[in-house]
CSV table of C-alpha atoms and ligand atoms in Angstrom, one decimal:
chain,number,residue,atom,x,y,z
P,1,UNK,CA,0.0,0.0,0.0
P,2,UNK,CA,1.3,3.5,-0.9
P,3,UNK,CA,1.8,5.6,2.2
P,4,UNK,CA,0.4,8.9,1.0
P,5,UNK,CA,0.0,12.0,3.2
P,6,UNK,CA,-3.0,14.3,3.4
P,7,UNK,CA,-3.4,16.9,0.6
P,8,UNK,CA,-1.6,20.2,1.4
P,9,UNK,CA,0.7,18.4,3.9
P,10,UNK,CA,3.4,20.8,5.1
P,11,UNK,CA,6.8,19.5,4.1
P,12,UNK,CA,9.8,21.5,5.3
P,13,UNK,CA,12.6,22.0,7.7
P,14,UNK,CA,13.3,24.0,10.8
P,15,UNK,CA,16.0,26.3,12.1
P,16,UNK,CA,16.3,29.5,14.2
P,17,UNK,CA,17.6,33.0,13.8
P,18,UNK,CA,20.5,32.6,16.3
P,19,UNK,CA,21.6,29.3,14.8
P,20,UNK,CA,21.7,30.4,11.2
P,21,UNK,CA,21.6,34.2,10.8
P,22,UNK,CA,25.0,35.5,11.9
P,23,UNK,CA,25.5,39.2,11.5
P,24,UNK,CA,25.5,39.4,15.3
P,25,UNK,CA,27.0,42.9,15.2
P,26,UNK,CA,25.3,44.0,11.9
P,27,UNK,CA,22.1,45.9,11.2
P,28,UNK,CA,21.7,47.4,14.6
P,29,UNK,CA,21.2,44.1,16.5
P,30,UNK,CA,21.9,44.2,20.2
P,31,UNK,CA,23.7,41.3,22.0
P,32,UNK,CA,21.8,38.2,23.0
P,33,UNK,CA,22.8,36.2,26.0
P,34,UNK,CA,24.7,33.8,23.7
P,35,UNK,CA,26.7,36.6,22.2
P,36,UNK,CA,27.8,37.8,25.6
P,37,UNK,CA,28.4,34.3,27.0
P,38,UNK,CA,30.7,33.5,24.1
P,39,UNK,CA,32.7,36.6,24.7
P,40,UNK,CA,33.1,35.7,28.4
P,41,UNK,CA,33.8,31.9,28.0
P,42,UNK,CA,34.6,30.9,24.4
P,43,UNK,CA,36.1,27.7,25.7
P,44,UNK,CA,32.7,26.3,26.6
P,45,UNK,CA,31.7,26.3,22.9
P,46,UNK,CA,32.7,23.3,20.7
P,47,UNK,CA,35.9,24.3,18.8
P,48,UNK,CA,35.4,27.8,20.2
P,49,UNK,CA,32.9,28.6,17.5
P,50,UNK,CA,30.4,31.2,18.6
P,51,UNK,CA,27.2,32.7,17.4
P,52,UNK,CA,28.6,35.8,15.6
P,53,UNK,CA,28.5,34.5,12.0
P,54,UNK,CA,26.8,31.1,12.2
P,55,UNK,CA,25.7,30.2,8.6
P,56,UNK,CA,25.5,33.8,7.4
P,57,UNK,CA,21.8,33.6,6.5
P,58,UNK,CA,21.7,37.3,7.1
P,59,UNK,CA,23.4,37.6,3.7
P,60,UNK,CA,22.5,34.2,2.1
P,61,UNK,CA,18.8,33.8,2.6
P,62,UNK,CA,18.0,34.1,-1.1
P,63,UNK,CA,20.5,31.4,-2.0
P,64,UNK,CA,19.0,29.1,0.7
P,65,UNK,CA,15.4,29.8,-0.5
P,66,UNK,CA,16.5,28.7,-4.0
P,67,UNK,CA,17.8,25.4,-2.6
P,68,UNK,CA,14.5,24.9,-0.7
P,69,UNK,CA,12.6,25.3,-4.0
P,70,UNK,CA,14.9,22.8,-5.6
P,71,UNK,CA,14.0,20.3,-2.9
P,72,UNK,CA,10.3,21.0,-3.3
P,73,UNK,CA,9.9,22.3,0.3
P,74,UNK,CA,6.6,24.1,0.8
P,75,UNK,CA,7.4,25.5,4.2
P,76,UNK,CA,10.3,26.5,6.5
P,77,UNK,CA,10.4,27.4,10.1
P,78,UNK,CA,12.9,29.9,11.5
P,79,UNK,CA,12.7,32.6,14.1
P,80,UNK,CA,13.0,36.4,14.5
P,81,UNK,CA,15.8,37.6,16.7
P,82,UNK,CA,14.2,39.8,19.4
P,83,UNK,CA,17.6,41.5,19.7
P,84,UNK,CA,17.4,42.5,16.1
P,85,UNK,CA,13.8,43.6,15.8
P,86,UNK,CA,13.8,45.6,19.1
P,87,UNK,CA,17.5,46.1,20.0
P,88,UNK,CA,16.5,47.9,23.3
P,89,UNK,CA,13.2,46.2,23.8
P,90,UNK,CA,11.3,49.3,22.8
P,91,UNK,CA,12.4,50.8,19.5
P,92,UNK,CA,11.6,49.1,16.3
P,93,UNK,CA,14.7,48.7,14.1
P,94,UNK,CA,13.9,49.6,10.5
P,95,UNK,CA,16.9,47.6,9.2
P,96,UNK,CA,15.6,44.5,10.9
P,97,UNK,CA,12.1,45.1,9.5
P,98,UNK,CA,13.6,45.5,6.0
P,99,UNK,CA,15.7,42.3,6.3
P,100,UNK,CA,13.0,40.0,7.7
P,101,UNK,CA,10.4,41.3,5.2
P,102,UNK,CA,12.7,40.6,2.3
P,103,UNK,CA,13.6,37.2,3.7
P,104,UNK,CA,10.0,36.1,4.2
P,105,UNK,CA,9.0,37.6,0.9
P,106,UNK,CA,11.8,35.7,-0.9
P,107,UNK,CA,10.7,32.4,0.8
P,108,UNK,CA,7.2,33.0,-0.4
P,109,UNK,CA,8.4,33.7,-4.0
P,110,UNK,CA,10.1,30.4,-3.9
P,111,UNK,CA,6.9,28.6,-2.9
P,112,UNK,CA,8.0,28.2,0.7
P,113,UNK,CA,5.6,29.3,3.5
P,114,UNK,CA,7.4,30.9,6.4
P,115,UNK,CA,6.5,29.6,9.8
P,116,UNK,CA,7.9,32.1,12.2
P,117,UNK,CA,8.8,31.6,15.8
P,118,UNK,CA,9.4,34.4,18.3
P,119,UNK,CA,11.8,32.9,20.8
P,120,UNK,CA,14.4,30.2,20.4
P,121,UNK,CA,16.6,30.4,23.5
P,122,UNK,CA,17.9,33.8,22.6
P,123,UNK,CA,17.3,36.1,25.5
P,124,UNK,CA,18.3,39.7,24.9
P,125,UNK,CA,21.2,40.7,27.2
P,126,UNK,CA,19.5,43.8,28.3
P,127,UNK,CA,16.7,41.6,29.7
P,128,UNK,CA,19.1,39.1,31.2
P,129,UNK,CA,20.8,41.8,33.1
P,130,UNK,CA,17.4,42.6,34.7
P,131,UNK,CA,16.9,38.9,35.7
P,132,UNK,CA,15.7,37.4,32.5
P,133,UNK,CA,12.9,34.9,32.9
P,134,UNK,CA,13.0,35.4,36.7
P,135,UNK,CA,11.8,39.0,36.4
P,136,UNK,CA,8.0,39.2,35.8
P,137,UNK,CA,8.5,42.3,33.7
P,138,UNK,CA,9.5,40.0,30.9
P,139,UNK,CA,5.8,39.0,30.3
P,140,UNK,CA,4.9,42.5,29.1
P,141,UNK,CA,8.2,43.0,27.2
P,142,UNK,CA,7.6,39.7,25.4
P,143,UNK,CA,4.0,40.6,24.5
P,144,UNK,CA,5.1,44.0,23.2
P,145,UNK,CA,7.8,42.3,21.0
P,146,UNK,CA,5.3,39.8,19.7
P,147,UNK,CA,2.8,42.5,18.8
P,148,UNK,CA,5.5,44.5,17.0
P,149,UNK,CA,6.3,41.4,15.0
P,150,UNK,CA,2.7,40.7,14.1
P,151,UNK,CA,2.3,44.3,12.9
P,152,UNK,CA,5.5,44.3,10.9
P,153,UNK,CA,5.2,40.9,9.2
P,154,UNK,CA,1.5,39.9,9.5
P,155,UNK,CA,0.9,40.2,5.8
P,156,UNK,CA,3.8,37.8,5.0
P,157,UNK,CA,3.5,35.3,8.0
P,158,UNK,CA,0.3,33.3,8.5
P,159,UNK,CA,1.7,30.8,11.0
P,160,UNK,CA,3.3,32.1,14.2
P,161,UNK,CA,4.8,30.2,17.1
P,162,UNK,CA,5.5,31.9,20.4
P,163,UNK,CA,8.3,29.6,21.6
P,164,UNK,CA,10.6,26.7,20.6
P,165,UNK,CA,11.0,24.1,23.3
P,166,UNK,CA,10.5,26.4,26.4
P,167,UNK,CA,11.3,23.4,28.6
P,168,UNK,CA,14.9,23.6,27.3
P,169,UNK,CA,15.7,27.2,28.5
P,170,UNK,CA,14.1,26.2,31.8
P,171,UNK,CA,16.0,23.0,32.4
P,172,UNK,CA,19.3,24.0,30.7
P,173,UNK,CA,19.5,27.4,32.3
P,174,UNK,CA,17.9,26.8,35.7
P,175,UNK,CA,18.4,23.1,36.4
P,176,UNK,CA,21.8,22.8,34.8
P,177,UNK,CA,24.6,24.7,33.1
P,178,UNK,CA,24.1,24.2,29.4
P,179,UNK,CA,22.4,27.7,29.0
P,180,UNK,CA,23.2,30.9,30.7
P,181,UNK,CA,22.7,31.8,33.6
P,182,UNK,CA,23.7,28.3,34.7
P,183,UNK,CA,21.6,28.2,37.9
P,184,UNK,CA,20.6,24.9,39.5
P,185,UNK,CA,17.6,25.6,41.6
P,186,UNK,CA,14.2,24.0,41.4
P,187,UNK,CA,12.3,26.9,42.9
P,188,UNK,CA,13.8,29.4,40.5
P,189,UNK,CA,13.2,27.0,37.6
P,190,UNK,CA,9.5,26.8,38.5
P,191,UNK,CA,9.3,30.6,38.6
P,192,UNK,CA,11.0,30.8,35.2
P,193,UNK,CA,8.6,28.2,33.8
P,194,UNK,CA,5.7,30.1,35.1
P,195,UNK,CA,6.8,33.4,33.6
P,196,UNK,CA,7.5,31.6,30.3
P,197,UNK,CA,3.9,30.3,30.3
P,198,UNK,CA,2.5,33.8,31.1
P,199,UNK,CA,4.7,35.3,28.3
P,200,UNK,CA,3.3,32.7,25.9
P,201,UNK,CA,-0.3,33.5,26.9
P,202,UNK,CA,0.3,37.2,26.7
P,203,UNK,CA,1.6,36.9,23.1
P,204,UNK,CA,-1.4,34.8,22.1
P,205,UNK,CA,-3.6,37.5,23.8
P,206,UNK,CA,-1.9,40.2,21.7
P,207,UNK,CA,-2.5,38.2,18.6
P,208,UNK,CA,-6.2,37.7,19.3
P,209,UNK,CA,-6.8,41.3,20.4
P,210,UNK,CA,-5.0,42.7,17.4
P,211,UNK,CA,-7.3,40.6,15.1
P,212,UNK,CA,-4.3,39.5,13.0
P,213,UNK,CA,-4.9,37.2,10.1
P,214,UNK,CA,-3.4,33.7,10.4
P,215,UNK,CA,-2.8,31.2,13.2
P,216,UNK,CA,-0.7,31.1,16.3
P,217,UNK,CA,0.8,28.1,18.0
P,218,UNK,CA,3.7,27.0,20.1
P,219,UNK,CA,6.5,24.4,19.7
P,220,UNK,CA,7.1,21.9,22.5
P,221,UNK,CA,9.6,19.1,22.8
P,222,UNK,CA,7.2,16.2,23.7
P,223,UNK,CA,9.2,13.1,24.3
P,224,UNK,CA,6.8,10.2,25.2
P,225,UNK,CA,7.6,8.7,28.6
P,226,UNK,CA,7.9,4.9,28.9
P,227,UNK,CA,8.2,3.0,32.2
P,228,UNK,CA,10.8,0.2,32.7
P,229,UNK,CA,8.0,-2.3,33.1
P,230,UNK,CA,4.4,-2.7,34.4
P,231,UNK,CA,5.3,-2.7,38.1
P,232,UNK,CA,2.9,-0.3,39.9
P,233,UNK,CA,5.8,1.8,41.2
P,234,UNK,CA,7.3,2.2,37.7
P,235,UNK,CA,3.9,3.1,36.2
P,236,UNK,CA,3.7,5.8,38.9
P,237,UNK,CA,7.2,7.0,37.8
P,238,UNK,CA,5.9,7.2,34.3
P,239,UNK,CA,2.9,9.3,35.4
P,240,UNK,CA,5.2,11.6,37.4
P,241,UNK,CA,7.5,11.8,34.4
P,242,UNK,CA,4.6,12.8,32.1
P,243,UNK,CA,3.4,15.4,34.6
P,244,UNK,CA,6.9,17.0,34.5
P,245,UNK,CA,8.0,16.6,30.9
P,246,UNK,CA,4.8,16.8,29.0
P,247,UNK,CA,1.7,18.0,30.9
P,248,UNK,CA,3.5,20.9,32.8
P,249,UNK,CA,3.3,23.0,29.7
P,250,UNK,CA,0.9,21.2,27.4
P,251,UNK,CA,-2.0,21.1,29.8
P,252,UNK,CA,-2.2,24.8,30.5
P,253,UNK,CA,-1.5,25.7,26.8
P,254,UNK,CA,-3.9,23.3,25.2
P,255,UNK,CA,-6.5,22.5,27.9
P,256,UNK,CA,-6.4,25.8,29.8
P,257,UNK,CA,-5.6,24.4,33.2
P,258,UNK,CA,-2.6,23.5,35.2
P,259,UNK,CA,-1.8,19.8,35.6
P,260,UNK,CA,-3.2,18.7,39.1
P,261,UNK,CA,-0.5,16.1,39.7
P,262,UNK,CA,2.3,18.6,39.0
P,263,UNK,CA,0.6,21.3,41.2
P,264,UNK,CA,0.3,18.7,44.0
P,265,UNK,CA,4.1,17.9,43.7
P,266,UNK,CA,5.0,21.6,43.7
P,267,UNK,CA,2.8,22.3,46.8
P,268,UNK,CA,4.1,19.4,48.8
P,269,UNK,CA,7.7,20.6,48.1
P,270,UNK,CA,7.1,24.3,48.7
P,271,UNK,CA,7.9,25.1,45.1
P,272,UNK,CA,4.8,27.0,44.0
P,273,UNK,CA,5.6,30.1,41.9
P,274,UNK,CA,4.6,33.6,42.9
P,275,UNK,CA,1.4,34.5,41.1
P,276,UNK,CA,-0.6,37.7,40.8
P,277,UNK,CA,-4.3,38.2,41.0
P,278,UNK,CA,-6.1,37.5,37.7
P,279,UNK,CA,-3.2,35.5,36.2
P,280,UNK,CA,-5.5,32.6,35.6
P,281,UNK,CA,-7.4,34.8,33.1
P,282,UNK,CA,-4.5,34.2,30.7
P,283,UNK,CA,-5.5,30.6,30.5
P,284,UNK,CA,-8.4,31.5,28.2
P,285,UNK,CA,-6.1,32.3,25.3
P,286,UNK,CA,-5.6,29.1,23.4
P,287,UNK,CA,-3.5,28.2,20.5
P,288,UNK,CA,-4.6,27.2,16.9
P,289,UNK,CA,-2.0,24.5,16.4
P,290,UNK,CA,0.8,22.7,18.2
P,291,UNK,CA,4.4,22.1,17.0
P,292,UNK,CA,6.0,18.9,18.3
P,293,UNK,CA,9.7,18.4,18.4
P,294,UNK,CA,10.6,14.7,18.7
P,295,UNK,CA,14.0,13.2,18.9
P,296,UNK,CA,14.1,10.4,21.4
P,297,UNK,CA,11.8,9.1,24.2
P,298,UNK,CA,12.2,9.4,28.0
P,299,UNK,CA,12.5,6.1,29.9
P,300,UNK,CA,11.9,6.1,33.6
P,301,UNK,CA,11.7,3.9,36.7
P,302,UNK,CA,10.8,4.3,40.3
P,303,UNK,CA,13.2,6.4,42.4
P,304,UNK,CA,13.6,4.7,45.8
P,305,UNK,CA,16.2,7.2,47.1
P,306,UNK,CA,14.7,10.6,46.3
P,307,UNK,CA,15.1,13.3,48.9
P,308,UNK,CA,12.1,15.1,50.5
P,309,UNK,CA,11.6,17.9,50.0
P,310,UNK,CA,12.9,17.4,46.5
P,311,UNK,CA,16.0,19.2,45.3
P,312,UNK,CA,15.9,18.1,41.7
P,313,UNK,CA,13.7,16.1,39.3
P,314,UNK,CA,16.0,13.1,39.9
P,315,UNK,CA,14.4,12.9,43.4
P,316,UNK,CA,11.1,12.1,41.8
P,317,UNK,CA,12.0,9.7,39.0
P,318,UNK,CA,15.0,7.8,37.9
P,319,UNK,CA,16.1,7.4,34.3
P,320,UNK,CA,16.0,3.9,32.8
P,321,UNK,CA,18.5,2.6,30.3
P,322,UNK,CA,16.6,0.1,28.1
P,323,UNK,CA,19.1,-2.6,27.1
P,324,UNK,CA,17.4,-3.2,23.8
P,325,UNK,CA,17.3,0.4,22.6
P,326,UNK,CA,18.5,1.3,19.1
P,327,UNK,CA,21.1,4.0,19.1
P,328,UNK,CA,22.2,6.8,16.8
P,329,UNK,CA,25.9,6.0,17.4
P,330,UNK,CA,26.9,9.4,15.9
P,331,UNK,CA,25.1,11.4,18.5
P,332,UNK,CA,24.4,9.1,21.4
P,333,UNK,CA,20.7,9.4,21.3
P,334,UNK,CA,18.1,6.6,21.2
P,335,UNK,CA,16.1,6.1,18.0
P,336,UNK,CA,12.6,5.0,18.6
P,337,UNK,CA,10.4,5.6,15.6
P,338,UNK,CA,7.1,4.5,17.2
P,339,UNK,CA,7.4,7.4,19.7
P,340,UNK,CA,6.1,9.7,17.0
P,341,UNK,CA,2.9,7.5,16.7
P,342,UNK,CA,2.4,7.5,20.4
P,343,UNK,CA,2.6,11.3,20.6
P,344,UNK,CA,0.1,11.5,17.7
P,345,UNK,CA,-2.3,9.3,19.6
P,346,UNK,CA,-1.9,11.1,22.9
P,347,UNK,CA,-2.7,14.4,21.1
P,348,UNK,CA,-5.7,12.8,19.5
P,349,UNK,CA,-7.0,11.2,22.6
P,350,UNK,CA,-6.1,13.6,25.4
P,351,UNK,CA,-5.7,17.0,23.8
P,352,UNK,CA,-8.8,17.4,21.7
P,353,UNK,CA,-7.1,16.3,18.5
P,354,UNK,CA,-5.7,19.8,18.1
P,355,UNK,CA,-4.1,20.3,14.7
P,356,UNK,CA,-0.4,19.6,15.1
P,357,UNK,CA,2.8,19.0,13.1
P,358,UNK,CA,6.2,17.6,13.6
P,359,UNK,CA,8.2,20.8,13.9
P,360,UNK,CA,11.5,19.0,14.5
P,361,UNK,CA,12.7,15.5,14.1
P,362,UNK,CA,16.2,14.6,12.9
P,363,UNK,CA,19.4,12.8,13.3
P,364,UNK,CA,22.6,14.5,14.4
P,365,UNK,CA,25.9,13.1,13.2
P,366,UNK,CA,29.3,14.0,14.5
P,367,UNK,CA,32.1,13.9,12.0
P,368,UNK,CA,29.7,13.6,9.1
P,369,UNK,CA,32.3,14.7,6.6
P,370,UNK,CA,33.6,11.2,6.6
P,371,UNK,CA,30.5,10.0,4.7
P,372,UNK,CA,31.2,12.3,1.7
P,373,UNK,CA,31.7,10.6,-1.6
P,374,UNK,CA,34.3,11.7,-4.3
P,375,UNK,CA,31.9,14.5,-5.4
P,376,UNK,CA,31.6,15.8,-1.8
P,377,UNK,CA,28.0,14.4,-1.5
P,378,UNK,CA,27.3,13.0,2.0
P,379,UNK,CA,25.9,9.6,1.6
P,380,UNK,CA,23.5,9.8,4.5
P,381,UNK,CA,21.6,6.5,4.1
P,382,UNK,CA,21.2,6.4,7.9
P,383,UNK,CA,19.3,9.7,7.8
P,384,UNK,CA,17.0,8.5,5.0
P,385,UNK,CA,16.3,5.4,7.0
P,386,UNK,CA,15.6,7.5,10.1
P,387,UNK,CA,13.2,9.8,8.3
P,388,UNK,CA,11.4,7.0,6.5
P,389,UNK,CA,11.0,5.1,9.8
P,390,UNK,CA,9.5,8.1,11.5
P,391,UNK,CA,7.3,9.1,8.6
P,392,UNK,CA,5.9,5.6,8.4
P,393,UNK,CA,4.8,5.7,12.0
P,394,UNK,CA,3.5,9.2,11.6
P,395,UNK,CA,1.5,8.0,8.6
P,396,UNK,CA,0.0,5.3,10.8
P,397,UNK,CA,-1.1,7.9,13.4
P,398,UNK,CA,-2.7,10.0,10.7
P,399,UNK,CA,-4.5,6.9,9.3
P,400,UNK,CA,-5.9,6.4,12.8
P,401,UNK,CA,-7.3,9.9,12.9
P,402,UNK,CA,-4.5,12.0,14.5
P,403,UNK,CA,-4.7,15.6,13.1
P,404,UNK,CA,-1.2,16.0,11.9
P,405,UNK,CA,-0.6,18.5,9.1
P,406,UNK,CA,3.1,18.5,8.5
P,407,UNK,CA,6.6,17.3,9.0
P,408,UNK,CA,9.7,19.4,9.4
P,409,UNK,CA,13.2,18.0,9.6
P,410,UNK,CA,15.8,19.6,11.8
P,411,UNK,CA,17.4,21.2,9.8
P,412,UNK,CA,17.8,22.5,6.2
P,413,UNK,CA,21.4,23.5,6.1
P,414,UNK,CA,23.7,22.2,8.9
P,415,UNK,CA,23.6,24.8,11.5
P,416,UNK,CA,25.3,26.1,14.7
P,417,UNK,CA,23.9,24.6,17.8
P,418,UNK,CA,24.6,26.4,21.1
P,419,UNK,CA,27.5,24.9,23.0
P,420,UNK,CA,27.8,22.1,20.4
P,421,UNK,CA,28.3,24.7,17.7
P,422,UNK,CA,28.8,22.7,14.4
P,423,UNK,CA,29.6,19.4,16.0
P,424,UNK,CA,26.4,17.5,15.2
P,425,UNK,CA,25.2,17.8,11.6
P,426,UNK,CA,21.5,17.5,10.9
P,427,UNK,CA,20.9,19.2,7.5
P,428,UNK,CA,19.5,18.1,4.1
P,429,UNK,CA,22.4,20.3,3.0
P,430,UNK,CA,25.9,20.2,4.3
P,431,UNK,CA,27.7,23.4,5.1
P,432,UNK,CA,31.4,23.5,4.3
P,433,UNK,CA,33.0,25.9,6.8
P,434,UNK,CA,36.3,25.5,5.0
P,435,UNK,CA,34.8,26.7,1.8
P,436,UNK,CA,33.2,29.9,3.1
P,437,UNK,CA,30.0,28.2,4.2
P,438,UNK,CA,29.3,26.6,0.8
P,439,UNK,CA,26.0,24.6,0.7
P,440,UNK,CA,26.2,21.1,-0.7
P,441,UNK,CA,23.2,18.8,-1.0
P,442,UNK,CA,23.3,15.5,0.8
P,443,UNK,CA,21.8,12.3,-0.6
P,444,UNK,CA,18.8,12.7,1.8
P,445,UNK,CA,17.9,15.9,0.1
P,446,UNK,CA,17.3,14.1,-3.2
P,447,UNK,CA,15.4,11.3,-1.5
P,448,UNK,CA,13.2,13.8,0.3
P,449,UNK,CA,12.6,15.9,-2.8
P,450,UNK,CA,10.9,12.8,-4.3
P,451,UNK,CA,8.9,12.1,-1.2
P,452,UNK,CA,7.6,15.7,-1.2
P,453,UNK,CA,6.8,15.6,-5.0
P,454,UNK,CA,4.8,12.4,-4.6
P,455,UNK,CA,3.4,13.4,-1.2
P,456,UNK,CA,4.1,9.8,-0.3
P,457,UNK,CA,6.8,7.4,0.9
P,458,UNK,CA,8.5,5.3,-1.7
P,459,UNK,CA,6.9,1.9,-2.1
H,501,BGP,C1,16.7,20.9,19.5
H,501,BGP,C2,16.7,22.4,19.4
H,501,BGP,C3,17.6,22.9,18.3
H,501,BGP,C4,18.8,22.1,18.0
H,501,BGP,C5,18.6,20.6,18.1
H,501,BGP,C6,19.9,19.8,18.0
H,501,BGP,O1,16.3,20.5,20.8
H,501,BGP,O2,15.4,23.0,19.2
H,501,BGP,O3,17.8,24.3,18.5
H,501,BGP,O4,19.9,22.6,18.6
H,501,BGP,O5,18.0,20.3,19.3
H,501,BGP,O6,20.7,19.7,19.1
H,501,BGP,P1,22.2,19.3,19.2
H,501,BGP,O7,23.0,20.1,18.2
H,501,BGP,O8,22.7,19.5,20.6
H,501,BGP,O9,22.3,17.8,18.8
């Protein structure tokens, strides 16, 4: 049976402004936290490559849009840099407006619909100096930024996202040290998560009140949680894991209420965030669609030794290393294709079957250059197999009624990735940093161009 996808399926790829754009000091942009952190501690970044130039999309977007057209992509997600659009948080930067307008227009002229996200981990430094996500003022600042973006680009952008993977700036910045400000404190992390949620709602509210044309959603990393086995204590660990990793953000955003189990855990451990009167009114502002980033599942088991009150998530659940797991040996992540089906069915059954799409899925490969053939084409059969396996399960979820409208690979052209810089390559196109950032198609780009043309997997 041919595995065909619904008519009008969104085929594309995803990236973000800070990971592709470069031009960190050009066009009136102010520094982001990443720009400043790199200046302070370049040794923390792989090969000491920082965010200042990344893939130079600031100058090369037209070239990239042409490659997208050649690959038949009909959509592409990237983000706006807050620091470029409003360098001081208040003043609209005309150079930024001109740049993004031409970028989005060029995508459209190449048959590529821009899906535009507002925040992809790139906190402005001026805001970080005032406490970043810990300072409630960010909610109004973010809503103002969102509204300025809707006004400036609303005629060109019909699909907006408020955030990419908000869980990541919470956990990497406030429960670990992979993002600035490298704080490890549950209470502060919860407050940061709460302000992030309010900022999301405030942006959706601005979108609704401005009566802008189009749709607004958000992008979450939703890894399905699997228990070690059916023992009751491990099933309970799975439920706690889901409350933390999935329902914490998904319940308020899609269902309009906080997850009761998570609230109980926060209360028991004196971790409730500071709220203001009428905050709950925000919960009335719902999204039109959901973006789901899926790379690998979370596997858990009961934690017999957790401290009370808890000091970290590890006091609640313990990770489980499934001995039979299939690995991506080039990145060290598990590959579990069926996870994408399980997410699809969870959205169908527990989240009102809201329209959703895979906003990121992909396979990172360290040292990928070694797979280049004599013509410099990376023979990435492993990536083709990865995409085909995931699309097959996604197709199954759609057959069973899950309301999925698209699939975006991370990423289009290999891009810079935070502390990992250019270590793990994910693109349909290779970037050759030795040859001035030259873009070279990989084998997977030819395979995918056919899938898109046929709107179906090969038989
Ligand atoms: C996702 C992020 C992306 C990107 C990707 C790859 O979670 O949304 O920004 O960085 O992960 O990550 P890495 O380069 O660490 O393998």
